[in-house]
XYZ file of N, CA and C in Angstrom:
792
model
N -5.478 27.530 19.384
C -4.033 27.912 19.338
C -4.421 28.751 17.607
N -3.300 29.653 17.855
C -3.505 30.386 16.453
C -2.292 29.752 15.709
N -2.910 30.276 14.228
C -1.545 29.531 13.423
C -0.190 30.075 13.794
N 0.109 31.519 14.555
C 1.198 31.872 14.952
C 1.931 30.861 15.846
N 1.011 30.714 16.573
C 1.432 30.015 18.243
C 1.849 28.524 17.832
N 1.303 28.083 16.403
C 1.435 26.514 15.951
C 3.015 26.782 15.393
N 3.137 27.894 14.646
C 4.492 28.069 13.922
C 5.807 27.997 14.929
N 5.330 28.788 16.296
C 6.676 28.859 17.312
C 6.872 27.741 17.828
N 6.256 26.441 17.727
C 6.342 25.324 18.408
C 7.583 24.435 17.795
N 8.347 23.744 18.546
C 9.315 23.102 18.096
C 8.734 21.654 17.664
N 8.132 21.440 16.559
C 7.826 20.078 16.263
C 8.786 18.784 15.700
N 9.438 18.253 16.148
C 10.754 17.529 15.483
C 10.142 16.591 14.376
N 10.893 16.557 13.298
C 10.601 15.576 11.986
C 9.986 14.260 12.806
N 9.152 13.234 11.970
C 8.921 12.143 12.373
C 10.042 11.052 11.889
N 10.133 9.883 12.647
C 11.200 9.239 12.004
C 10.573 8.541 10.642
N 11.523 8.100 9.986
C 11.107 7.330 8.799
C 11.457 5.895 8.766
N 11.079 4.851 8.106
C 11.200 3.819 8.135
C 11.280 3.335 6.626
N 12.682 2.706 6.460
C 13.230 1.976 5.387
C 12.034 1.045 4.513
N 11.418 0.720 3.342
C 10.906 -0.281 3.003
C 11.655 -1.472 2.480
N 12.951 -1.152 2.140
C 13.887 -1.990 1.828
C 13.782 -1.999 0.122
N 13.158 -1.118 -0.738
C 13.035 -1.233 -1.495
C 13.456 0.269 -2.218
N 14.982 0.314 -2.864
C 15.737 1.459 -2.648
C 14.751 2.627 -3.215
N 14.199 2.160 -4.600
C 13.612 3.289 -5.161
C 12.346 4.116 -4.615
N 11.563 3.269 -4.074
C 10.883 3.713 -2.877
C 11.119 4.650 -2.091
N 12.335 3.967 -1.357
C 12.513 4.924 -0.046
C 13.194 6.240 -0.478
N 13.745 6.239 -1.602
C 14.548 7.609 -2.111
C 13.596 8.359 -2.375
N 12.203 8.010 -3.183
C 11.244 9.135 -3.520
C 11.005 8.979 -1.908
N 10.873 8.775 -0.971
C 9.875 9.235 0.258
C 10.988 9.861 1.103
N 12.055 10.317 0.823
C 13.046 11.025 1.309
C 13.463 10.157 2.526
N 13.720 8.885 2.353
C 14.198 7.718 3.396
C 13.346 6.790 3.801
N 12.262 6.926 3.425
C 10.892 5.862 3.953
C 10.049 6.256 4.587
N 9.114 5.541 4.723
C 7.462 5.603 5.073
C 7.507 6.309 6.367
N 6.799 7.291 6.739
C 6.208 7.813 8.121
C 5.138 6.965 8.534
N 5.057 7.024 9.880
C 4.012 6.294 10.431
C 2.851 7.017 10.623
N 1.750 6.528 10.735
C 0.498 7.478 11.070
C -0.291 7.445 9.409
N -0.145 6.458 8.426
C -0.162 6.779 7.379
C -1.221 5.168 6.692
N -2.319 5.644 5.780
C -2.900 4.424 5.283
C -2.402 4.454 3.648
N -1.814 3.606 3.432
C -0.920 3.421 2.197
C -1.813 2.194 1.382
N -2.338 2.716 0.109
C -3.149 1.610 -0.823
C -2.451 1.427 -1.765
N -2.313 0.200 -2.183
C -1.477 -0.668 -3.337
C -2.472 -0.950 -4.329
N -2.728 -0.299 -5.338
C -4.110 -0.688 -6.430
C -3.031 -1.285 -7.583
N -4.199 -1.520 -8.578
C -3.710 -2.246 -9.582
C -4.695 -3.377 -10.401
N -4.597 -3.627 -11.546
C -5.584 -4.892 -12.200
C -4.938 -6.007 -11.942
N -5.389 -7.015 -12.117
C -5.135 -8.435 -11.908
C -3.871 -8.685 -12.043
N -3.024 -9.335 -11.498
C -1.623 -10.193 -11.753
C -0.718 -8.533 -12.277
N -1.025 -7.556 -11.563
C 0.059 -6.525 -11.990
C 0.951 -6.882 -10.498
N 0.890 -7.718 -9.632
C 1.722 -7.733 -8.397
C 1.600 -7.051 -7.313
N 0.435 -6.497 -7.345
C 0.122 -6.174 -5.824
C 0.607 -6.997 -4.664
N -0.097 -8.260 -4.356
C 0.649 -8.684 -3.061
C 1.980 -9.027 -3.147
N 2.642 -9.489 -3.979
C 3.955 -9.652 -4.325
C 4.751 -8.372 -3.599
N 4.132 -7.248 -3.824
C 4.630 -6.176 -3.718
C 5.001 -5.835 -2.219
N 3.466 -5.884 -1.516
C 3.118 -5.789 -0.328
C 4.209 -7.006 0.446
N 3.922 -8.132 -0.004
C 4.876 -9.181 0.865
C 6.657 -8.759 0.737
N 6.813 -8.405 -0.068
C 8.407 -7.747 -0.505
C 8.250 -6.747 0.561
N 8.081 -5.688 1.309
C 7.586 -4.644 1.813
C 7.718 -5.448 3.398
N 6.947 -6.051 3.698
C 6.531 -6.645 4.658
C 7.900 -7.336 5.233
N 8.414 -8.199 4.244
C 9.548 -9.144 4.534
C 10.622 -8.535 5.095
N 10.795 -7.329 4.106
C 12.236 -6.470 4.351
C 11.831 -5.798 5.757
N 10.777 -4.953 6.351
C 10.638 -4.011 7.438
C 10.451 -5.286 8.782
N 10.363 -6.392 8.433
C 10.165 -7.798 9.251
C 11.661 -7.880 9.940
N 12.646 -7.753 9.271
C 13.931 -7.645 9.917
C 14.391 -6.768 11.123
N 13.386 -5.723 11.378
C 13.805 -4.934 12.519
C 12.461 -4.673 13.523
N 11.037 -4.884 12.862
C 10.007 -4.614 13.342
C 8.822 -5.506 13.225
N 7.897 -5.590 14.190
C 7.149 -6.252 14.204
C 5.720 -6.024 13.149
N 5.287 -7.247 12.278
C 4.152 -6.719 11.384
C 3.587 -7.659 11.656
N 2.014 -7.295 11.346
C 0.721 -8.258 11.076
C 0.284 -8.176 9.611
N -0.054 -9.528 9.262
C -0.095 -9.454 7.737
C -1.517 -10.643 7.685
N -2.644 -9.718 7.302
C -4.007 -10.173 6.713
C -3.860 -10.921 5.575
N -3.548 -12.243 5.390
C -3.534 -12.744 3.476
C -5.036 -12.798 3.867
N -5.810 -12.206 3.012
C -7.200 -12.760 3.313
C -7.853 -13.082 1.785
N -6.770 -13.412 1.051
C -6.996 -14.276 -0.266
C -6.310 -15.470 -0.322
N -5.660 -15.903 0.445
C -5.017 -17.331 0.354
C -5.095 -18.020 1.918
N -5.085 -19.398 2.111
C -4.955 -19.882 3.226
C -3.748 -19.938 3.576
N -3.385 -21.414 4.839
C -2.128 -21.063 5.493
C -1.181 -21.712 4.207
N -2.214 -22.750 3.881
C -1.077 -23.769 2.988
C -0.740 -22.732 1.825
N -1.482 -22.107 1.252
C -0.810 -21.379 -0.101
C 0.140 -20.070 0.235
N -0.004 -19.637 1.848
C 1.092 -18.793 2.302
C 2.175 -19.339 2.427
N 1.895 -20.422 3.538
C 3.287 -21.286 3.392
C 4.140 -21.473 2.249
N 3.515 -21.438 1.160
C 4.200 -22.162 -0.185
C 5.160 -21.107 -0.479
N 4.357 -19.753 -0.803
C 4.741 -18.629 -1.268
C 5.760 -18.290 -0.539
N 6.287 -18.331 1.156
C 6.839 -17.437 1.621
C 8.054 -18.771 1.646
N 7.686 -20.013 1.620
C 8.660 -21.110 1.513
C 9.817 -20.995 0.295
N 9.230 -20.523 -0.732
C 9.803 -20.408 -2.091
C 10.893 -19.005 -1.893
N 10.542 -18.095 -0.914
C 11.281 -16.953 -0.824
C 12.420 -16.975 0.040
N 12.010 -17.881 1.040
C 13.218 -18.399 2.189
C 14.328 -18.896 1.343
N 13.726 -20.001 0.439
C 15.053 -20.861 -0.383
C 15.299 -20.100 -0.935
N 15.115 -19.520 -1.674
C 15.572 -18.345 -3.255
C 16.547 -17.164 -1.997
N 16.500 -17.082 -1.054
C 17.177 -16.028 -0.136
C 16.695 -14.587 0.029
N 15.450 -14.298 -0.700
C 14.932 -12.988 -0.586
C 14.257 -12.656 0.340
N 13.912 -13.927 1.220
C 13.341 -13.478 2.642
C 14.246 -13.926 3.397
N 14.337 -13.314 4.629
C 15.191 -13.880 5.700
C 14.497 -14.747 6.567
N 14.782 -16.083 6.887
C 13.834 -16.913 7.998
C 13.597 -16.084 9.003
N 14.723 -15.535 9.840
C 14.674 -14.707 11.102
C 13.450 -13.959 11.120
N 13.459 -13.548 9.776
C 12.680 -12.136 9.975
C 11.230 -12.770 9.631
N 11.085 -13.960 9.370
C 9.567 -14.179 9.392
C 9.019 -14.492 10.889
N 9.591 -14.239 12.047
C 9.397 -14.541 13.382
C 8.739 -13.298 13.743
N 8.997 -12.197 12.796
C 8.469 -10.904 12.959
C 6.743 -10.667 12.459
N 6.526 -11.635 11.379
C 5.178 -11.288 10.993
C 4.266 -11.992 11.105
N 3.440 -11.761 12.126
C 1.942 -12.455 12.724
C 0.813 -12.541 11.505
N 0.622 -13.725 10.988
C -0.564 -13.627 9.714
C -1.580 -14.328 10.368
N -2.725 -13.489 9.599
C -4.150 -14.239 9.565
C -4.536 -14.289 8.448
N -4.743 -15.816 8.080
C -5.130 -16.076 6.747
C -6.906 -16.397 6.458
N -7.007 -16.547 5.037
C -8.604 -16.447 5.104
C -9.099 -17.129 5.568
N -8.526 -18.551 6.005
C -9.050 -19.810 7.053
C -9.016 -19.595 8.142
N -8.511 -18.339 8.695
C -8.602 -17.902 10.045
C -9.450 -16.567 10.299
N -10.252 -15.826 9.695
C -11.159 -15.204 9.969
C -12.265 -14.915 8.777
N -13.317 -14.342 8.820
C -14.278 -14.466 7.911
C -14.229 -12.945 7.210
N -13.450 -12.059 7.879
C -13.450 -10.553 7.350
C -14.070 -9.611 7.587
N -14.993 -9.860 8.678
C -15.698 -8.991 9.197
C -14.792 -7.786 9.737
N -15.251 -6.751 9.380
C -14.162 -5.100 9.970
C -14.037 -5.321 11.385
N -14.884 -5.232 12.217
C -14.897 -5.678 13.672
C -13.819 -6.088 13.989
N -13.813 -7.287 14.176
C -13.145 -8.279 14.214
C -11.598 -8.249 13.770
N -11.545 -7.697 12.436
C -9.993 -7.833 11.859
C -9.578 -6.086 12.697
N -10.345 -5.164 12.889
C -9.757 -3.876 13.741
C -9.494 -4.375 15.303
N -10.472 -5.367 15.754
C -9.921 -6.138 17.167
C -8.439 -6.657 17.009
N -8.347 -7.461 16.149
C -6.774 -8.141 15.882
C -5.896 -6.973 15.714
N -6.173 -6.263 14.906
C -5.195 -4.884 14.499
C -4.606 -4.332 15.960
N -5.845 -3.850 16.496
C -5.616 -3.090 17.923
C -4.750 -4.152 18.875
N -4.798 -5.317 18.857
C -4.213 -6.120 20.026
C -2.815 -6.333 19.689
N -2.280 -6.227 18.235
C -1.103 -6.741 17.729
C -0.574 -5.385 18.063
N -0.976 -4.293 17.772
C -0.332 -3.295 18.143
C 0.114 -2.817 19.279
N -0.938 -3.242 20.335
C -0.357 -3.227 21.756
C 1.072 -4.264 22.116
N 1.140 -5.267 21.137
C 2.145 -6.046 21.080
C 3.548 -5.977 20.614
N 3.164 -4.574 19.992
C 4.634 -4.029 19.293
C 4.252 -3.656 17.980
N 3.112 -4.284 17.208
C 3.272 -4.125 15.657
C 3.062 -2.679 15.323
N 4.131 -2.210 14.182
C 4.116 -1.197 13.619
C 3.699 -1.041 12.242
N 3.506 -2.108 11.294
C 3.619 -2.252 9.897
C 2.279 -3.508 10.030
N 1.633 -3.118 9.254
C 0.355 -3.762 9.170
C -0.297 -3.951 7.742
N -0.550 -5.285 6.940
C -0.743 -5.162 5.676
C -1.985 -6.122 5.782
N -3.126 -5.674 4.699
C -4.297 -6.354 4.293
C -4.323 -6.394 2.804
N -4.434 -7.766 3.002
C -4.538 -8.102 1.287
C -5.907 -9.294 1.212
N -6.923 -8.662 0.841
C -6.818 -7.480 0.431
C -8.515 -6.643 1.165
N -8.982 -5.272 0.670
C -9.952 -4.689 1.193
C -11.168 -5.414 0.789
N -10.909 -5.999 -0.554
C -12.140 -6.611 -0.892
C -12.797 -7.819 0.029
N -11.995 -8.217 0.689
C -12.398 -8.861 1.731
C -13.118 -8.955 3.192
N -12.997 -7.583 3.113
C -13.547 -6.998 4.680
C -14.908 -6.608 4.308
N -15.716 -6.537 5.193
C -17.183 -6.304 5.277
C -17.625 -5.503 6.641
N -18.802 -4.741 6.388
C -19.290 -4.575 7.582
C -21.329 -4.945 7.648
N -21.359 -5.570 8.291
C -22.630 -6.456 8.260
C -23.377 -5.643 8.174
N -23.584 -3.990 8.804
C -25.072 -3.245 8.601
C -25.065 -2.477 7.226
N -23.692 -2.418 6.741
C -23.541 -1.439 5.460
C -23.512 -2.467 4.312
N -23.210 -1.757 3.285
C -22.838 -2.580 1.688
C -23.047 -1.286 0.884
N -22.328 -1.707 -0.385
C -21.878 -0.604 -1.674
C -21.226 0.172 -1.498
N -21.113 1.235 -1.836
C -20.343 2.412 -1.489
C -20.067 2.879 -0.231
N -21.125 3.134 0.567
C -21.129 3.239 1.983
C -19.846 2.433 2.773
N -20.219 1.234 2.524
C -19.281 0.037 3.153
C -17.985 0.382 2.802
N -17.983 0.435 1.378
C -16.343 0.633 1.316
C -15.606 1.816 1.941
N -16.745 3.086 1.676
C -15.876 4.310 2.258
C -15.867 4.155 4.017
N -16.735 3.373 4.274
C -16.378 2.987 5.979
C -15.327 2.399 6.551
N -15.008 1.561 5.385
C -13.686 0.585 5.511
C -12.167 1.486 5.641
N -12.421 2.061 4.735
C -11.148 3.026 4.615
C -11.196 4.010 5.550
N -12.396 4.944 6.284
C -12.318 5.874 7.003
C -11.927 5.186 8.631
N -12.244 4.064 9.067
C -11.911 3.274 9.839
C -10.636 2.802 10.116
N -9.733 2.437 8.949
C -8.743 2.025 8.686
C -7.608 2.940 9.330
N -8.126 4.451 8.294
C -7.029 5.594 8.558
C -7.145 5.974 9.996
N -8.312 5.884 10.669
C -8.404 6.313 11.747
C -7.695 5.473 12.779
N -7.416 4.155 12.584
C -6.513 3.551 13.505
C -5.227 3.764 13.087
N -4.644 4.061 12.042
C -3.283 5.010 11.854
C -3.242 5.954 12.603
N -3.969 6.849 12.643
C -3.535 8.089 13.392
C -3.539 8.063 14.682
N -4.553 7.112 15.395
C -4.592 7.164 16.682
C -3.778 6.419 17.094
N -2.925 5.189 16.598
C -1.958 4.574 16.939
C -0.606 4.894 16.504
N -0.594 5.744 15.291
C 0.790 5.819 15.010
C 1.463 4.659 14.080
N 0.587 3.884 13.583
C 1.420 2.888 12.747
C 0.980 2.965 11.140
N 1.905 1.996 10.577
C 1.661 2.266 8.841
C 0.816 0.872 8.447
N -0.485 1.136 7.701
C -1.176 0.379 7.274
C -1.170 0.299 5.459
N -1.103 -1.038 5.227
C -0.756 -0.986 3.675
C -2.152 -1.838 3.435
N -2.932 -1.316 2.487
C -4.063 -2.340 1.955
C -3.881 -2.369 0.656
N -4.205 -3.562 0.085
C -4.424 -3.658 -1.543
C -5.735 -3.645 -1.612
N -6.633 -3.254 -2.759
C -7.527 -2.729 -3.048
C -7.616 -3.211 -4.824
N -8.639 -3.042 -5.330
C -8.578 -2.978 -6.858
C -9.572 -1.525 -7.387
N -8.849 -1.025 -8.349
C -9.566 -0.018 -9.320
C -10.729 -0.684 -10.171
N -11.609 -0.014 -10.382
C -12.695 -0.286 -11.439
C -12.018 -0.849 -12.557
N -12.809 -1.834 -13.804
C -12.476 -1.897 -14.718
C -12.164 -0.849 -15.839
N -12.928 -0.188 -15.750
C -12.944 1.090 -16.586
C -12.145 1.957 -15.907
N -11.762 2.696 -15.000
C -10.258 3.007 -14.846
C -9.103 2.372 -14.930
N -9.070 0.869 -14.609
C -8.124 0.741 -15.637
C -7.493 0.766 -16.835
N -8.752 0.477 -17.644
C -8.882 0.579 -19.192
C -8.017 1.912 -19.605
N -8.928 2.964 -18.423
C -8.491 4.384 -18.968
C -6.772 4.915 -18.431
N -6.544 4.336 -17.416
C -5.670 4.500 -16.894
C -5.858 5.366 -15.810
N -6.732 5.511 -15.355
C -7.409 6.154 -14.210
C -6.883 5.595 -12.587
N -6.513 6.341 -11.772
C -6.347 5.635 -10.454
C -7.026 5.877 -9.298
N -8.101 4.700 -8.796
C -9.049 4.751 -8.050
C -9.426 3.374 -7.119
N -10.015 3.600 -6.167
C -10.453 2.731 -5.454
C -11.784 2.080 -5.546
N -11.677 0.724 -5.966
C -13.228 0.320 -6.706
C -14.369 0.553 -5.468
N -15.229 0.885 -5.909
C -16.722 0.955 -5.351
C -16.630 2.205 -4.374
N -15.738 3.253 -4.370
C -15.966 4.106 -2.993
C -15.134 5.456 -4.066
N -15.292 6.441 -4.371
C -14.439 7.497 -5.189
C -14.288 8.397 -3.636
N -15.114 8.446 -2.862
C -14.783 9.069 -1.325
C -13.738 8.394 -0.676
N -13.622 7.122 -0.714
C -12.398 6.244 -0.081
C -10.998 6.377 -0.532
N -11.358 7.015 -1.565
C -9.663 8.337 -2.084
C -9.134 8.970 -0.877
N -9.951 9.740 -0.467
C -9.981 11.005 0.358
C -8.891 10.246 1.723
N -9.120 9.375 1.959
C -8.740 8.633 3.463
C -7.382 7.808 3.018
N -6.920 7.813 2.162
C -5.603 7.176 1.834
C -4.837 8.232 1.719
N -3.748 8.161 2.505
C -2.580 9.186 2.783
C -1.573 8.969 1.840
N -1.815 7.794 0.921
C -0.584 7.715 -0.184
C -1.150 6.593 -0.918
N -0.891 6.594 -2.572
C -1.725 5.566 -3.169
C -0.444 5.289 -3.866
N 0.045 3.924 -4.263
C 0.926 3.597 -5.017
C 0.222 2.440 -5.917
N 0.360 2.452 -7.166
C -0.430 1.842 -8.364
C 0.626 1.132 -9.329
N 0.336 0.109 -9.537
C 0.642 -0.999 -10.354
C 0.330 -1.268 -11.454
N 1.325 -1.026 -13.029
C 0.597 -1.113 -14.181
C 1.395 -2.327 -14.539
N 0.765 -2.807 -15.784
C 1.272 -4.538 -16.166
C 1.102 -4.246 -17.756
N 1.406 -4.036 -18.691
C 1.379 -4.369 -20.098
C 1.902 -5.649 -20.573
N 0.912 -6.667 -20.466
C 1.162 -7.900 -20.818
C 2.134 -8.176 -22.068
N 1.135 -7.353 -23.531
C 1.625 -7.715 -24.563
C 3.656 -6.869 -24.970
N 3.764 -6.093 -24.204
C 5.316 -5.288 -23.988
C 5.823 -6.346 -22.631
N 5.250 -6.976 -21.955
C 6.071 -7.351 -20.817
C 6.573 -6.137 -20.039
N 5.900 -5.126 -19.794
C 6.143 -4.100 -18.895
C 5.468 -3.939 -17.806
N 6.056 -3.347 -16.848
C 5.474 -2.760 -15.522
C 5.848 -1.581 -15.065
N 5.364 -0.829 -14.043
C 5.589 0.504 -13.776
C 4.907 0.414 -12.054
N 6.040 1.439 -11.223
C 5.189 1.558 -10.138
C 5.247 3.078 -10.456
N 3.927 3.586 -9.669
C 3.742 4.844 -9.660
C 3.144 5.076 -8.231
N 3.800 6.507 -7.818
C 3.184 7.001 -6.627
C 2.206 8.413 -7.020
N 0.899 7.951 -6.891
C 0.196 9.002 -7.409
C -0.424 9.824 -6.334
N -0.640 9.542 -5.377
C -0.817 10.603 -4.164
C -0.169 10.332 -2.924
N 0.497 11.312 -2.541
C 1.729 11.444 -1.455
C 1.652 12.441 -0.437
N 1.117 12.128 0.789
C 0.806 13.342 1.598
C 1.810 13.464 2.505
N 2.983 12.520 2.114
C 3.998 12.629 3.018
C 5.197 13.656 2.596
N 5.431 13.631 1.454
C 6.198 14.915 0.847
C 5.917 15.189 -0.325
N 4.642 14.910 -0.909
C 4.228 15.327 -2.646
C 4.989 14.976 -3.782
N 5.735 13.998 -3.191
C 6.629 13.922 -4.562
C 6.013 12.704 -5.445
N 5.692 12.942 -6.746
C 5.572 11.896 -7.538
C 6.198 10.802 -7.813
N 6.510 9.514 -8.427
C 7.222 8.494 -8.899
C 6.299 7.932 -9.718
N 7.178 7.648 -11.298
C 7.165 6.562 -11.996
C 8.173 5.910 -11.875
N 8.325 4.407 -11.688
C 9.320 3.636 -11.947
C 9.043 2.345 -12.858
N 9.871 2.547 -13.955
C 9.787 0.916 -14.589
C 10.292 -0.068 -13.676
N 9.679 -1.364 -13.485
C 10.221 -2.281 -12.430
C 10.093 -3.640 -13.352
N 10.873 -4.459 -12.831
C 10.772 -5.973 -13.228
C 10.414 -6.948 -12.248
N 9.754 -7.794 -12.602
C 9.508 -8.626 -11.452
C 10.355 -10.123 -11.555
N 10.836 -10.266 -10.647
C 12.150 -11.189 -10.915
C 11.349 -12.684 -10.384
N 10.660 -13.649 -11.225
C 10.033 -14.598 -10.421
C 10.629 -15.823 -9.881
N 11.677 -15.692 -9.653
C 12.567 -16.932 -9.116
C 12.766 -15.934 -7.481
N 12.795 -14.893 -7.514
C 12.825 -14.328 -5.910
C 11.590 -13.765 -5.333
N 10.623 -13.846 -6.489
C 9.461 -13.446 -6.418
C 9.695 -11.967 -5.655
N 10.208 -10.903 -6.297
C 10.540 -9.767 -5.794
C 10.816 -8.613 -6.868
N 10.294 -7.250 -6.630
C 10.340 -6.550 -7.926
C 12.004 -5.579 -7.387
N 12.460 -5.220 -8.842
C 13.608 -4.761 -8.927
C 13.355 -3.539 -9.943
N 14.322 -2.116 -9.806
C 13.985 -1.336 -10.916
C 14.779 -1.429 -12.368
N 14.320 -0.849 -12.988
C 15.084 -0.462 -14.503
C 15.644 0.448 -14.447
N 15.262 1.330 -14.308
C 15.588 3.230 -13.757
C 14.769 3.785 -12.958
N 15.324 5.045 -12.786
C 14.500 5.678 -11.812
C 13.968 7.257 -12.149
N 13.054 7.440 -12.118
C 12.020 8.566 -12.638
C 11.406 9.027 -11.533
N 12.618 10.010 -10.470
C 11.823 10.692 -9.380
C 11.530 12.121 -9.600
N 10.515 12.630 -9.586
C 10.169 14.358 -9.849
C 9.323 14.628 -8.576
N 9.071 15.789 -8.737
C 8.011 16.605 -7.901
C 6.839 16.270 -8.180
N 5.632 16.431 -7.773
C 4.702 16.122 -7.969
C 4.189 16.979 -9.383
N 3.648 16.028 -10.346
C 3.937 17.169 -12.002
C 2.509 18.413 -11.598
N 3.018 19.491 -12.078
C 2.303 20.714 -12.194
C 1.684 21.017 -13.707
N 0.788 21.550 -13.341
C -0.044 21.833 -14.741
C 0.323 22.593 -15.695
N 0.402 22.270 -16.902
C 0.931 22.918 -17.756
C 0.089 22.841 -19.172
N 0.372 23.724 -20.048
C -0.357 23.400 -21.408
C -0.195 21.730 -21.859
N 1.343 21.482 -21.861
C 1.546 20.407 -22.515
C 0.950 19.004 -21.540
N 1.004 19.412 -20.249
C 0.911 18.029 -19.532
C -0.637 18.223 -18.506
N -1.385 19.191 -18.844
C -2.364 19.534 -18.141
C -3.696 18.194 -18.347
N -3.965 17.919 -19.694
C -4.917 16.716 -19.547
C -4.312 15.508 -19.311
N -3.309 14.965 -19.403
C -2.210 13.768 -18.778
C -2.508 13.857 -17.186
N -2.351 14.791 -16.619
C -2.525 15.097 -15.008
C -3.795 14.629 -14.619
N -5.097 15.419 -15.392
C -6.083 15.316 -15.297
C -6.818 13.744 -15.173
N -6.065 13.281 -16.195
C -6.591 11.849 -16.257
C -5.729 10.998 -15.210
N -4.843 11.088 -14.658
C -3.859 10.300 -14.030
C -4.634 10.527 -12.434
N -4.955 11.775 -12.479
C -5.236 12.175 -10.695
C -6.921 12.044 -10.782
N -7.543 12.021 -11.394
C -8.852 11.916 -11.264
C -9.562 10.936 -10.287
N -10.239 11.895 -9.410
C -10.990 11.316 -8.336
C -9.931 10.713 -7.069
N -8.536 11.154 -7.259
C -7.908 11.156 -6.457
C -7.781 12.253 -5.255
N -7.622 13.418 -5.624
C -7.233 14.371 -4.541
C -8.218 14.817 -4.171
């Protein structure tokens, strides 16, 4: 097929699915498109797990989800969501649509995780959350090769099944310190992420920001100051700062280079 022939085809725009977080959905022109691997990065206590839980709880009001809570056991996950249901930030009915796998139910072998993902996809799951990729492993691999292969296989599942997979991962201590956004253990793994969401947390000033640093869906960059409500266990915005992906200029060239180093 030539490019000319491709341009003549009437390819419909894919549907979008709202995350239930308005400023995030606005930045994505109405929500997430399927067939993407979305990473959620940030240093410890930035709120990565809380953000993933908030998204899954929202989309589960209308869609089936699969949640690998690989850093919490059944008791811990129950306690977390019981508080959300009690406070009203999670609808009890929605929890029926979230199939859960906790750390006491799996050893994190990637092959087993992928088998479960594909089985739940056949049962109608469209949204999959993995917390976190640091708990996944491949028996025959290790180090950077293992991390890269984990992300390659997860991204392959999204494309072949037209689903959305959110994965929580860590950045290196050096990158976090320097404000760079990357996936710990493999610079090549950044390539397989269709979208990279990053959370920052300044403990001294008690300031948090959500950043969409890589966005293959519409190319839009977002830096949103957010507030974490400890009672609702949910994020809300302070103010909206949506703009197109930053362009290089004399005034912003150095800053952009630092932010996007090793991402695109």
